[in-house]
Coordinates of C-alpha atoms in Angstrom, one line a residue:
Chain A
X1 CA -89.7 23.9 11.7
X2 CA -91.2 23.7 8.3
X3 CA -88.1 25.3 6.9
X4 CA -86.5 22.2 8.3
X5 CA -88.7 19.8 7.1
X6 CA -88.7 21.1 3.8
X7 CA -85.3 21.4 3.9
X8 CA -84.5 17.9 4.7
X9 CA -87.2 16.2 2.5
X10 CA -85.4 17.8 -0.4
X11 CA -82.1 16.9 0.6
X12 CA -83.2 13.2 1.3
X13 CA -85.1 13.0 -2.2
X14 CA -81.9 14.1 -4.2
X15 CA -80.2 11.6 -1.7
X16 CA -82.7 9.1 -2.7
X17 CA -82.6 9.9 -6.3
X18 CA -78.8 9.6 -6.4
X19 CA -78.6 6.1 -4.6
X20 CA -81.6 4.9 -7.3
X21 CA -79.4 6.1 -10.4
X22 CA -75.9 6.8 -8.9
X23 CA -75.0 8.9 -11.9
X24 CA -73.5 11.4 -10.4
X25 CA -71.4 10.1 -7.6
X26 CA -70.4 7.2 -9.9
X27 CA -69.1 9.5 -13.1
X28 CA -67.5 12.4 -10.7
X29 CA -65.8 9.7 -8.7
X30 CA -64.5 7.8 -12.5
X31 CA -63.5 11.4 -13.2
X32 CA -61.4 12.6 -10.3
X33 CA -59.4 9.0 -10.0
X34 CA -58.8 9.6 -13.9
X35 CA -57.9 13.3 -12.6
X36 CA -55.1 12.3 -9.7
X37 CA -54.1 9.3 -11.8
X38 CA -52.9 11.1 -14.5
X39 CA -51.6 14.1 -12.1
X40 CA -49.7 11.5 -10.7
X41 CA -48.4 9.6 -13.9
X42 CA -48.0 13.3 -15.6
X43 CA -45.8 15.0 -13.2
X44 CA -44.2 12.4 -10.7
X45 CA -40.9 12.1 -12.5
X46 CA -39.0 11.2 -8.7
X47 CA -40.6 10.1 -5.7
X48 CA -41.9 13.3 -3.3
X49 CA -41.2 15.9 -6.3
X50 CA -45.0 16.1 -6.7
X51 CA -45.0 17.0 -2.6
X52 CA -45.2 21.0 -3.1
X53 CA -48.1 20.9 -5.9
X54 CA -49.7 18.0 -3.9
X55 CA -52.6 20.4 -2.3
X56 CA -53.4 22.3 -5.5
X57 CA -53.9 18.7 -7.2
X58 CA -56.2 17.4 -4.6
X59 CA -58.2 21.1 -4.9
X60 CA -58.2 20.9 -8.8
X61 CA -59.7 17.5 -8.6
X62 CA -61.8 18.3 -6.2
X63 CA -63.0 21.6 -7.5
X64 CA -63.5 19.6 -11.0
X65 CA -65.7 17.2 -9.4
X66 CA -68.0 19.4 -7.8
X67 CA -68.7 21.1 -10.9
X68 CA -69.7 18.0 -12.2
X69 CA -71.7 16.9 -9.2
X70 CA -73.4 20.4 -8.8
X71 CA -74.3 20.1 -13.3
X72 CA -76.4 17.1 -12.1
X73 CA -78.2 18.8 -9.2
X74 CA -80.7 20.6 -11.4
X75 CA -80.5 18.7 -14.0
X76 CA -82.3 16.3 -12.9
X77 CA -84.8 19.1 -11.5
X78 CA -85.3 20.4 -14.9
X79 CA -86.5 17.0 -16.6
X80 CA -90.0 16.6 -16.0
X81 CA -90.4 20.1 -14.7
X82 CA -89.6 19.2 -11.4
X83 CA -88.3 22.5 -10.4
X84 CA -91.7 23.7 -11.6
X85 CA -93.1 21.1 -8.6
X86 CA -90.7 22.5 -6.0
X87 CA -91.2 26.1 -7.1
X88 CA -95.2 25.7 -6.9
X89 CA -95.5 24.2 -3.2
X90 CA -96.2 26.0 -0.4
X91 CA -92.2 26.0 1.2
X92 CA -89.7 29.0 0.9
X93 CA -87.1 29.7 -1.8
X94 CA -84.6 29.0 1.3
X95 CA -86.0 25.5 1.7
X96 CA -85.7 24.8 -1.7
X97 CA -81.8 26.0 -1.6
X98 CA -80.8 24.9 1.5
X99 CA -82.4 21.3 0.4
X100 CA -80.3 21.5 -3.4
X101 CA -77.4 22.4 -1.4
X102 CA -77.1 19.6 1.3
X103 CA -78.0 16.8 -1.5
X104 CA -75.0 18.3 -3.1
X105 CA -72.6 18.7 -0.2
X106 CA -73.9 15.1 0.7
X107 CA -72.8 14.4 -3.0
X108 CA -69.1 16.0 -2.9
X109 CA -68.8 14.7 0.7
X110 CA -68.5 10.8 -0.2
X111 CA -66.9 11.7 -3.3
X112 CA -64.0 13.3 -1.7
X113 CA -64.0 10.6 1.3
X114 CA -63.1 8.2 -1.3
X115 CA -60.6 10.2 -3.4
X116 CA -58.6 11.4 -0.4
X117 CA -57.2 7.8 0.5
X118 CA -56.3 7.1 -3.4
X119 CA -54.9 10.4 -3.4
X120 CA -52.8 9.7 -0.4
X121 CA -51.6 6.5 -1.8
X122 CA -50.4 7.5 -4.9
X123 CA -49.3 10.6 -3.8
X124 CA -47.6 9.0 -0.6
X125 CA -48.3 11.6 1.4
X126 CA -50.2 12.0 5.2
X127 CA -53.2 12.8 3.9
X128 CA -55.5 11.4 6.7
X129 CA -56.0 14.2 9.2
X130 CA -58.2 15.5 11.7
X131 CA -57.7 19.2 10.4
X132 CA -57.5 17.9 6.9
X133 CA -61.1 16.9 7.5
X134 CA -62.5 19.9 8.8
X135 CA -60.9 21.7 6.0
X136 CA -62.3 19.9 3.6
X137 CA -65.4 20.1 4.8
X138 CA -65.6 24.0 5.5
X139 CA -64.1 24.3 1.8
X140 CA -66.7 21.7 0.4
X141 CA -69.6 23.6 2.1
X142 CA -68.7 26.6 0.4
X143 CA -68.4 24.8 -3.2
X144 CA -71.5 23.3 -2.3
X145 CA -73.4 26.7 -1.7
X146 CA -71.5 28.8 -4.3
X147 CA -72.1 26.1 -6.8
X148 CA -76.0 25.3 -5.9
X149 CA -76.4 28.9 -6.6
X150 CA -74.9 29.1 -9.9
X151 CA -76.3 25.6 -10.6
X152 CA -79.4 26.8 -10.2
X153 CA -78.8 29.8 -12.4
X154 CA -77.0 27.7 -15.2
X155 CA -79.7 25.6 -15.5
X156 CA -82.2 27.8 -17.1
X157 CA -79.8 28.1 -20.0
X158 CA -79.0 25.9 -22.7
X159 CA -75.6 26.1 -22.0
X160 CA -75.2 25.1 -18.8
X161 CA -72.2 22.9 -18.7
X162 CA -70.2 25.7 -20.0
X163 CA -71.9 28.1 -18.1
X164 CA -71.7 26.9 -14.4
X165 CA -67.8 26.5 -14.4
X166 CA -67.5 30.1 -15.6
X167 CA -69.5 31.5 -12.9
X168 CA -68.4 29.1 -9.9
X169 CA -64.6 29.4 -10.5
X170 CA -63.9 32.9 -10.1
X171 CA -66.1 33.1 -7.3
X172 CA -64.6 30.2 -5.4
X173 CA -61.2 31.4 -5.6
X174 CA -60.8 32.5 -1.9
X175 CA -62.2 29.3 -0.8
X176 CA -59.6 27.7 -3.1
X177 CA -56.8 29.9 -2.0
X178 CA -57.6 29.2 1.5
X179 CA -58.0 25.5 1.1
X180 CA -54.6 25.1 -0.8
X181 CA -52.7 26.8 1.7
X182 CA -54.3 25.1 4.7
X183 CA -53.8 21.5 3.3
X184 CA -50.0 23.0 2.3
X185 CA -49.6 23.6 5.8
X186 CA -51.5 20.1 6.9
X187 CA -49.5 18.2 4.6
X188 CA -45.8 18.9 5.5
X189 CA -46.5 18.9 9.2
X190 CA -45.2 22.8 9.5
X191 CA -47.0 25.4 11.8
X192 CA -51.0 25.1 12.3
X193 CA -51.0 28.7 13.7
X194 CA -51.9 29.8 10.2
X195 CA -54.5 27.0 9.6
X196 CA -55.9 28.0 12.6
X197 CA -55.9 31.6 13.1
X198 CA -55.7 32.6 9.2
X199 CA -57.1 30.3 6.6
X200 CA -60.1 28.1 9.1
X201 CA -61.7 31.6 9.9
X202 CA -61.7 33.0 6.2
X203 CA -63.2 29.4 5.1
X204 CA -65.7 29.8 8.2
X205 CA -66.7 33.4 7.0
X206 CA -67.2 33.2 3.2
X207 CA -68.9 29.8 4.1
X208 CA -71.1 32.2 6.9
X209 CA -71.6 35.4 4.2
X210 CA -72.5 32.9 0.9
X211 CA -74.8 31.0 3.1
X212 CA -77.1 34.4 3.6
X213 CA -76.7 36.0 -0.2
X214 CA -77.3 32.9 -1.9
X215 CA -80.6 31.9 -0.6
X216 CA -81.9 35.4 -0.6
X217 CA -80.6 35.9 -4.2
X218 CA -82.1 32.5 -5.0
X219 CA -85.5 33.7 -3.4
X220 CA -85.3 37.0 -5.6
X221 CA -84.3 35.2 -8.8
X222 CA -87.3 32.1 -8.9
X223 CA -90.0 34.4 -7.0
X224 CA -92.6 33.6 -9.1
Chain B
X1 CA -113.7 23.8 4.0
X2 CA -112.1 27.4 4.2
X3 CA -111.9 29.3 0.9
X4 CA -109.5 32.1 2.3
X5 CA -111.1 35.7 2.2
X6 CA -115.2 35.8 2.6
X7 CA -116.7 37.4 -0.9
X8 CA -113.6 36.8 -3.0
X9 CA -113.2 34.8 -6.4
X10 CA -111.9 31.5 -6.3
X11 CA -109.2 33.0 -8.9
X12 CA -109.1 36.4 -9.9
X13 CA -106.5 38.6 -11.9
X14 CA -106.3 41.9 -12.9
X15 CA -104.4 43.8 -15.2
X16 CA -102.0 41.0 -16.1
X17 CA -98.6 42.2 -18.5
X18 CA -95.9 39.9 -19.9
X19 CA -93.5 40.4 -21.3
X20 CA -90.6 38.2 -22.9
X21 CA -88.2 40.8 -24.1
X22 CA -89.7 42.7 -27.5
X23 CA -92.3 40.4 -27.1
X24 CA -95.7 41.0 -25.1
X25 CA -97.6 37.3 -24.5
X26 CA -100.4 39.0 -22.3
X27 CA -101.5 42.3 -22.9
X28 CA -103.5 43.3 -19.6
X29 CA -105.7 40.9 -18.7
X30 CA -108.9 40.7 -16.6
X31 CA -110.2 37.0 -15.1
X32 CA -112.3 36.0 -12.6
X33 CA -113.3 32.3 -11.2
X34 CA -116.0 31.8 -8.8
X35 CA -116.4 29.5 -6.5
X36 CA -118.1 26.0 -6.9
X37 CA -117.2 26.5 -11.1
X38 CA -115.0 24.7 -13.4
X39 CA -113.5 27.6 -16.2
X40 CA -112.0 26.5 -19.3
X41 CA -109.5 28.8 -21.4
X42 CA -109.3 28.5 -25.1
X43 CA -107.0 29.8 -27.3
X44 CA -104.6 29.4 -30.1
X45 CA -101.4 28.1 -29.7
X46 CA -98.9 31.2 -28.4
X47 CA -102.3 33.0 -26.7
X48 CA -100.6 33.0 -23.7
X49 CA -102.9 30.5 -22.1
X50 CA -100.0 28.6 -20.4
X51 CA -98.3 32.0 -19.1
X52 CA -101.3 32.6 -17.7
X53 CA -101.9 29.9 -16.0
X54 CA -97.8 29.8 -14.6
X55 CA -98.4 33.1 -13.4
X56 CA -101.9 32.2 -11.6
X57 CA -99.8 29.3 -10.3
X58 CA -97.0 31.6 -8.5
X59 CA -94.3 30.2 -11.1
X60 CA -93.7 33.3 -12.9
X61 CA -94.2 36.7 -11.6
X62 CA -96.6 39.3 -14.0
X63 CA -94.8 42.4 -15.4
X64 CA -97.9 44.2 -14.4
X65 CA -101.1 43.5 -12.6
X66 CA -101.7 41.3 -9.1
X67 CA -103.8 37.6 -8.8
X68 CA -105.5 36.5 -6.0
X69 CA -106.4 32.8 -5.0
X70 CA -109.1 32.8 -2.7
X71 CA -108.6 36.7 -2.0
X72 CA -104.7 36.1 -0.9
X73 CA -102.5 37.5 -3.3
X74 CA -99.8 35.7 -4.8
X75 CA -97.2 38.9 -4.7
X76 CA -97.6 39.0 -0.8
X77 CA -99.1 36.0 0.3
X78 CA -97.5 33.4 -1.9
X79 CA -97.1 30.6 0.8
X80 CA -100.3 30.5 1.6
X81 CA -102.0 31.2 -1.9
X82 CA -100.0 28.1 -3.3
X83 CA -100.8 25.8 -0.1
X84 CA -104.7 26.1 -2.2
X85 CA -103.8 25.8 -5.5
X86 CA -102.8 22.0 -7.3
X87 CA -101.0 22.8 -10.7
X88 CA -100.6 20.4 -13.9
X89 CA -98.6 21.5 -16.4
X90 CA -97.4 20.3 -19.8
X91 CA -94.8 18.3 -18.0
X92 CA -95.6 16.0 -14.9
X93 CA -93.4 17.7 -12.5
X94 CA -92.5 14.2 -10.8
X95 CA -89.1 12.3 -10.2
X96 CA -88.5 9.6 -12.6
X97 CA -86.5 7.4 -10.8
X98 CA -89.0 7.6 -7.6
X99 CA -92.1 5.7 -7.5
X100 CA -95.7 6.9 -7.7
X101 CA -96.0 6.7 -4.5
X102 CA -92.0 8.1 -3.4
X103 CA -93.5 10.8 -5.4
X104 CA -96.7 11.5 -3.3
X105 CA -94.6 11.2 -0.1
X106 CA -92.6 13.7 -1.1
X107 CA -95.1 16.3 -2.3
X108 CA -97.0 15.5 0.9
X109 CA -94.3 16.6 2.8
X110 CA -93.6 19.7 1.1
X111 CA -97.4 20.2 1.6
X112 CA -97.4 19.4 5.0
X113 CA -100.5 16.9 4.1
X114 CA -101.6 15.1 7.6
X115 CA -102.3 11.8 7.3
X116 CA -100.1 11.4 4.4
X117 CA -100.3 7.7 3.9
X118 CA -104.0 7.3 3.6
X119 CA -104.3 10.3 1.6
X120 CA -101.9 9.4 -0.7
X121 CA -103.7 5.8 -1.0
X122 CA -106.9 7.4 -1.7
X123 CA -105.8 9.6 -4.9
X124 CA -104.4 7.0 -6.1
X125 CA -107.3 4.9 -6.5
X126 CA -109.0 7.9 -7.4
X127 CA -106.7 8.1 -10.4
X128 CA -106.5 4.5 -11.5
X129 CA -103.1 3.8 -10.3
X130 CA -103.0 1.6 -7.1
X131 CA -101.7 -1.0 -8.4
X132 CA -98.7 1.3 -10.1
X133 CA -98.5 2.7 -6.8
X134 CA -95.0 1.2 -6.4
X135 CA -93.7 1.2 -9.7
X136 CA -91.2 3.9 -11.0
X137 CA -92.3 6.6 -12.9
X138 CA -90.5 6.3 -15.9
X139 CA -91.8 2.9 -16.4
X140 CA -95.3 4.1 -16.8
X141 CA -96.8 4.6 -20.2
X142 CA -97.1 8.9 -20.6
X143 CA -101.0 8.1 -19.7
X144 CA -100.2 6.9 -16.4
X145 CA -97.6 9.5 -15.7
X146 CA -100.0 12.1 -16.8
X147 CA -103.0 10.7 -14.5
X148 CA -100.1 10.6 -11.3
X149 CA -99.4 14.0 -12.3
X150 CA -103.3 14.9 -11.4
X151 CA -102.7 12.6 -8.3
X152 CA -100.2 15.1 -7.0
X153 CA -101.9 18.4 -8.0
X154 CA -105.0 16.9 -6.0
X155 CA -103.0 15.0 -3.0
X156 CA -103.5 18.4 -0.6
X157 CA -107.0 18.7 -1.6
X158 CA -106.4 22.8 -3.1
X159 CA -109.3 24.7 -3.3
X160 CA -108.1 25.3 -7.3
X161 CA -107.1 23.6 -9.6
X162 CA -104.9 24.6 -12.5
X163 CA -104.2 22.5 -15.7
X164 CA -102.9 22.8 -18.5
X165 CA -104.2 20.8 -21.3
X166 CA -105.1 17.9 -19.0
X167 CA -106.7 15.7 -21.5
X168 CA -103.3 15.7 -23.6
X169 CA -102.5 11.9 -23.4
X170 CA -104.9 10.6 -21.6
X171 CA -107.3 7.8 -23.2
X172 CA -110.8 8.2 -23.8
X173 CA -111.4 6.6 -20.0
X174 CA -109.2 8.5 -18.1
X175 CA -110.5 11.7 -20.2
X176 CA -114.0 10.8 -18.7
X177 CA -112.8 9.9 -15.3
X178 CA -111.1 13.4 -15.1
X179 CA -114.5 15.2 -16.3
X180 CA -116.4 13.2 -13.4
X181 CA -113.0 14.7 -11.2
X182 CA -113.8 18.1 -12.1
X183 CA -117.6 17.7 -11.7
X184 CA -116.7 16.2 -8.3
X185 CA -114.5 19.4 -7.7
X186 CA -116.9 22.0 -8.5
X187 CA -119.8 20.5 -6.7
X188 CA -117.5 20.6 -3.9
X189 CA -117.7 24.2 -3.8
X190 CA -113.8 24.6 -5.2
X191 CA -113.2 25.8 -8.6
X192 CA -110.7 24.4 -11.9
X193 CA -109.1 27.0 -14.4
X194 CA -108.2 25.0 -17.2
X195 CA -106.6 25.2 -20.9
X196 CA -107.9 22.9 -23.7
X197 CA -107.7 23.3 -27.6
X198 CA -110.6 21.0 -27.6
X199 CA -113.8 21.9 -27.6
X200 CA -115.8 19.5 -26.8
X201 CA -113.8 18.8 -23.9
X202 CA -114.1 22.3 -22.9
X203 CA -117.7 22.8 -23.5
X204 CA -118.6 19.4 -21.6
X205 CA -116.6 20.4 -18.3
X206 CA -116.9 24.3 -18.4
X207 CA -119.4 26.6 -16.2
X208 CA -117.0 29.7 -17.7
X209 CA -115.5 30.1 -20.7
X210 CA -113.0 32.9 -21.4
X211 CA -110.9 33.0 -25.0
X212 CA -107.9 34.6 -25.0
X213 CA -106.2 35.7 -27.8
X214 CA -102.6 37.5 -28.7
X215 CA -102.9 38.2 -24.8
X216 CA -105.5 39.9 -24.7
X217 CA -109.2 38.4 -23.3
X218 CA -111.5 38.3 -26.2
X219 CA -114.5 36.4 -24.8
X220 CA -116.0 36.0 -21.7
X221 CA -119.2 33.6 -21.1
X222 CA -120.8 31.8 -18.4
X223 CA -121.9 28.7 -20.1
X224 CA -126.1 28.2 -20.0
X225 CA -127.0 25.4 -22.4
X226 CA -126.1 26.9 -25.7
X227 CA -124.6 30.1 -24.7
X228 CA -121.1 31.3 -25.5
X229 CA -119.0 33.8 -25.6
X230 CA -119.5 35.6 -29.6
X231 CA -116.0 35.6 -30.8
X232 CA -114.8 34.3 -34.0
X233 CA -111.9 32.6 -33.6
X234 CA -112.0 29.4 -31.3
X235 CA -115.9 29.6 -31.0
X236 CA -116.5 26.5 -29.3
X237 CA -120.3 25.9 -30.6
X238 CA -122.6 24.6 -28.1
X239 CA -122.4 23.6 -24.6
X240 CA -123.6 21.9 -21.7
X241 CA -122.6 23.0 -18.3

């Protein structure tokens, strides 16, 4: 119960914090409209040739701007010490986490809820889906996780916008992969056997496994 | 009011080592706080005053050596050794786009402070700042911010108190309403561990005075009218307690 609390007063603060300021939804939404825009302009030399390389698009953008949403997450922790504050009360390194992380998956959430219509526009493709949700939300909640983790890690350097893209990227691939090919499959209306039976349950178990290892890595790294 | 284990210090450490890399910043180091007393640490800049008091606080973990709040020890029982400890640090540790009071609220809850709302309205009066109470942080002078910084190291009423240079920024009034605070707290029966490079600030708040230099403890006093520690760097002259 107090891990919930906890939990959920952090999440709400960032939430809070975020509506007050609106930096970071407001630049990584201007960034990922720049990003299909100029996807779109870029490669769209007929109408429906951008079709095939329509999924990885919406994943680049979409990975892009939860790098930028996840820089801001402990940023903000780190200017008047706040981290220090968080560290110091009484709650678990997993409240602490699991709070960062939902703030952020909050973040990306609304971000991509607005992209995904533009994207479908200029893209003219069927991009509003049932399944398209869910995978976009099982893929977001392991960008969300992954990248709290390294966020949190980056932060304590002085290179941290650098940094956080190097470590998230490689680690994210599978989530990427599985994305891609499960909006592939979404998007041209082919089988859902393999969304279903192969690319849903590997998002659900790296999702499942990073949700364990990163708190308890998290806990050993800012034990004080 | 409970003071966690019957017969322990209000603070103790033993044995502290850290290190940063090549670099040792406390060399084994001995301190003890009883209760109902208000100990001041002085030192020269890079004595490892403020590692020391991070580590007392749970915020970074010793190399070597344990520390105890109120006889629970921060290794094991960090949960419930930080529930009684309220830290200040160089930096306020609060939320500049919240307000004072957003602030509190939030700390309360990660405290699990009952009664929040009163609570919250009662420190701030203590501290000057009711009238800020709904005013965003980063429009307060550093003053203010630094006295709502106190505010939330005292909102869960710990049994310590940690700070680290708290006069730094304050004006003369707010310095002597934070010396009747710590008066307050140690007749109270809790204790204060705090770092000054003043010292007359130190000597008028402090019942203990330890000097720490290069990480190691060089002096060690209780303070009896003019009595204090012999050392010869930072000798703080005479003293009250």
């Amino acid at each position: 119960m107090r891990l919930l609390s906890a939990t959920l007063a952090i999440a709400w603060k960032d939430v809070r914090l975020e509506i007050r300021s609106r930096d970071t939804v407001v630049s990584a939404l201007i960034f990922g409209l720049i990003v299909v825009v100029v996807f779109n302009f870029g490669l769209n030399r007929t109408p429906g040739s951008l079709a095939p390389a329509a999924p990885g698009l919406l994943w680049v953008a979409y990975g892009f701007v939860g790098v930028l949403a996840m820089n801001r997450a402990f940023a903000r922790e780190q200017e008047q010490g706040a981290l220090d504050g968080l560290l110091a009360a009484p709650v678990s390194r997993d409240a602490v986490f699991l709070g960062k992380m939902l703030g952020t998956l909050a973040f990306m959430l609304v971000i991509e809820g607005v992209l995904l219509p533009v994207f479908a526009v200029m893209l003219d493709l069927p991009a509003l889906s049932p399944t398209l949700g869910l995978i976009i939300l099982l893929a977001t909640i392991g960008f969300a996780t992954v990248g709290t983790f390294f966020a949190a890690i980056a932060a304590q350097t002085r290179s941290r916008e650098i940094l956080l893209p190097v470590l998230f990227f490689p680690v994210i691939v599978p989530v990427i992969i599985a994305a891609v090919e499960a909006t592939a499959l979404v998007l041209q209306g082919g089988p859902m056997q393999a969304v279903w039976t192969r690319w849903l349950p590997l998002l659900v178990v790296f999702d499942a496994l990073f949700l364990v290892i990163c708190p308890w890595i998290f806990g050993y790294v800012f034990e004080g | 009011m409970s003071h966690g284990s019957s017969g322990s210090p209000a603070i103790s450490a033993a044995g502290l080592r850290k290190d940063y890399g090549d670099r040792s910043v406390l060399r084994g180091v001995d301190i003890s706080v009883p209760w109902g007393q208000t100990a001041v640490l002085f030192g020269p800049n890079g004595a490892g005053k403020t590692t020391l008091l991070r580590i007392l606080a749970g915020l970074s973990r010793p190399d070597a050596g344990d520390t105890h709040i109120a006889g629970f020890q921060m290794r094991r029982s960090g949960g419930r050794a930080r529930t009684l400890v309220g830290f200040v640090g160089h930096q306020t540790l609060l939320y500049s786009d919240l307000t004072c009071r957003e602030n509190l609220v939030f700390y309360a809850k990660l405290y699990g402070v009952e009664d929040s709302a009163h609570r919250i309205g009662r420190v701030l009066e203590r501290l000057n700042l009711a009238d800020r109470a709904d005013r965003r942080v980063r429009t307060l002078s550093h003053g203010m911010q630094k006295r709502l910084s106190l505010a939330r190291a005292i909102l869960h009423e710990p049994a310590v108190l940690l700070l680290d240079e708290p006069e730094s920024g304050l004006d003369a009034d707010s310095v002597a309403s934070l010396g009747h605070l710590l008066k307050d707290w140690s007749t109270s029966g809790k204790s204060a561990l705090l770092t000054t490079h003043s010292s007359e600030i130190g000597q008028a708040w402090a019942d203990r005075v330890f000097i720490l230099e290069r990480g190691r403890l060089a002096g060690e006093s209780p303070v009896h009218g003019n009595a204090l520690p012999t050392q010869s760097a930072s000798r703080p002259g005479a003293a009250h307690g």
